[in-house]
Amino acid sequence: MQKKIEHIGIAVKDLEASNLLYAKLLNRPHYKIEVVPSEGVKTSFFKMGDSKIELLQATSLDSPIAKFIDKRGEGVHHLAFAVDDIESEMERLKAAGFQFIHEVPKPGADGKKIAFLHPKSSGGVLIELCQDL
Ligand code: CO
């Protein structure tokens, strides 16, 4: 089951500048910075009650975030839904006709197991499923 919006991912060009912007906006500092080499990103997180904002900066030119910013500029990149059992939820969604970018879950930022749905099959919205490790 998809329980809640775990976080909203936002693509940024300059993580340091965006950390300052979001700290001002939310009136609190980020609580964590983490590099995820497999995704080619450097992330930072802000708590928003039970949910989070994840800022994503590319760490290489071929990072998915670099490609996204080239095409669409900075802004909302994905929605992440928390699930209890990512494998069974992926099975259910595949059976319902959804496509995944990752066929099997992989390690994500902030202690999660993640998989992205292909936005072609989810109405143009990039959706991440994530489960606590
Ligand atoms: Co995310």
Coordinates of C-alpha atoms and ligand atoms in Angstrom, one line a residue:
M1 CA 0.0 0.0 0.0
Q2 CA 1.1 3.6 -0.6
K3 CA 0.9 5.2 2.8
K4 CA 1.8 8.9 2.3
I5 CA 3.9 11.4 0.4
E6 CA 7.3 10.6 1.9
H7 CA 9.0 13.5 0.1
I8 CA 8.9 15.8 -2.9
G9 CA 12.1 15.9 -5.0
I10 CA 13.2 19.2 -6.5
A11 CA 15.9 19.5 -9.1
V12 CA 18.4 22.3 -8.4
K13 CA 21.5 23.7 -10.1
D14 CA 23.3 24.8 -7.0
L15 CA 22.6 22.9 -3.8
E16 CA 24.3 25.4 -1.6
A17 CA 22.3 28.3 -2.9
S18 CA 19.1 26.3 -2.8
N19 CA 19.8 25.2 0.8
L20 CA 19.9 28.8 1.7
L21 CA 16.7 29.6 -0.2
Y22 CA 14.8 26.7 1.4
A23 CA 16.2 27.5 4.9
K24 CA 14.8 31.0 4.4
L25 CA 11.5 29.7 3.0
L26 CA 10.9 27.1 5.6
N27 CA 12.6 28.9 8.5
R28 CA 14.7 25.8 9.3
P29 CA 18.0 24.3 8.1
H30 CA 18.4 21.1 6.1
Y31 CA 19.1 18.2 8.4
K32 CA 21.2 16.1 6.0
I33 CA 23.3 16.1 2.9
E34 CA 24.0 12.9 1.1
V35 CA 25.6 11.9 -2.1
V36 CA 24.0 9.0 -4.0
P37 CA 26.7 7.9 -6.5
S38 CA 24.4 5.3 -8.3
E39 CA 22.0 8.2 -9.2
G40 CA 24.6 10.8 -9.9
V41 CA 23.1 13.2 -7.3
K42 CA 23.9 15.1 -4.2
T43 CA 20.8 15.6 -2.1
S44 CA 19.8 17.6 0.9
F45 CA 16.7 17.1 3.1
F46 CA 14.3 19.4 4.9
K47 CA 11.7 18.1 7.3
M48 CA 8.1 19.2 6.7
G49 CA 6.1 17.6 9.4
D50 CA 5.7 13.9 8.5
S51 CA 7.1 14.5 5.1
K52 CA 10.3 16.0 3.5
I53 CA 11.6 18.2 0.8
E54 CA 14.6 16.6 -1.1
L55 CA 16.8 18.9 -3.1
L56 CA 18.8 17.2 -5.9
Q57 CA 21.8 18.5 -7.6
A58 CA 23.6 16.6 -10.4
T59 CA 27.1 15.3 -9.7
S60 CA 27.9 14.6 -13.3
L61 CA 26.8 15.7 -16.7
D62 CA 25.0 12.4 -17.5
S63 CA 23.1 12.4 -14.2
P64 CA 19.3 12.2 -14.7
I65 CA 19.1 15.5 -12.8
A66 CA 21.4 17.2 -15.3
K67 CA 19.3 15.9 -18.1
F68 CA 16.1 17.0 -16.4
I69 CA 17.4 20.5 -15.8
D70 CA 18.7 20.8 -19.5
K71 CA 15.2 19.9 -20.7
R72 CA 12.9 21.5 -18.2
G73 CA 14.9 23.7 -15.9
E74 CA 14.9 23.7 -12.1
G75 CA 11.8 22.7 -10.3
V76 CA 9.7 19.8 -9.0
H77 CA 11.2 16.5 -10.2
H78 CA 9.4 13.7 -8.5
L79 CA 6.9 12.6 -5.9
A80 CA 7.9 9.9 -3.5
F81 CA 5.3 7.6 -2.0
A82 CA 6.2 5.5 1.1
V83 CA 5.4 1.8 0.9
D84 CA 5.7 -1.0 3.4
D85 CA 6.7 -3.7 0.9
I86 CA 8.2 -2.3 -2.3
E87 CA 8.5 -5.6 -4.1
S88 CA 4.9 -6.5 -3.7
E89 CA 3.8 -3.0 -4.6
M90 CA 5.9 -3.1 -7.7
E91 CA 4.4 -6.4 -8.7
R92 CA 0.9 -5.0 -8.2
L93 CA 1.7 -1.9 -10.3
K94 CA 3.3 -4.0 -13.1
A95 CA 0.3 -6.2 -13.2
A96 CA -1.8 -3.0 -13.5
G97 CA 0.2 -1.9 -16.6
F98 CA 2.7 0.5 -15.0
Q99 CA 6.3 0.6 -16.2
F100 CA 9.3 1.0 -14.0
I101 CA 12.6 2.7 -14.8
H102 CA 14.3 0.2 -12.4
E103 CA 13.1 -3.4 -12.6
V104 CA 14.4 -4.1 -9.1
P105 CA 14.6 -1.8 -6.1
K106 CA 17.9 -0.1 -5.4
P107 CA 19.4 1.9 -2.5
G108 CA 18.3 5.5 -2.4
A109 CA 19.1 8.5 -0.2
D110 CA 18.1 8.7 3.5
G111 CA 18.1 5.0 4.3
K112 CA 15.6 3.9 1.6
K113 CA 15.0 1.2 -0.9
I114 CA 13.6 2.9 -4.0
A115 CA 12.2 2.3 -7.5
F116 CA 11.0 4.9 -10.0
L117 CA 7.9 4.5 -12.2
H118 CA 8.4 5.6 -15.8
P119 CA 6.5 8.9 -16.2
K120 CA 5.2 7.7 -19.6
S121 CA 3.0 5.3 -17.7
S122 CA 2.1 7.6 -14.8
G123 CA 0.7 10.7 -16.6
G124 CA 3.9 12.6 -17.0
V125 CA 4.7 12.5 -13.3
L126 CA 7.9 10.8 -12.1
I127 CA 6.9 8.7 -9.1
E128 CA 9.3 7.1 -6.7
L129 CA 8.3 4.3 -4.4
C130 CA 10.4 4.1 -1.2
Q131 CA 10.6 1.7 1.7
D132 CA 12.6 2.1 4.9
L133 CA 15.6 -0.2 4.9
Ligands
CO1 CO 13.5 11.0 -4.0

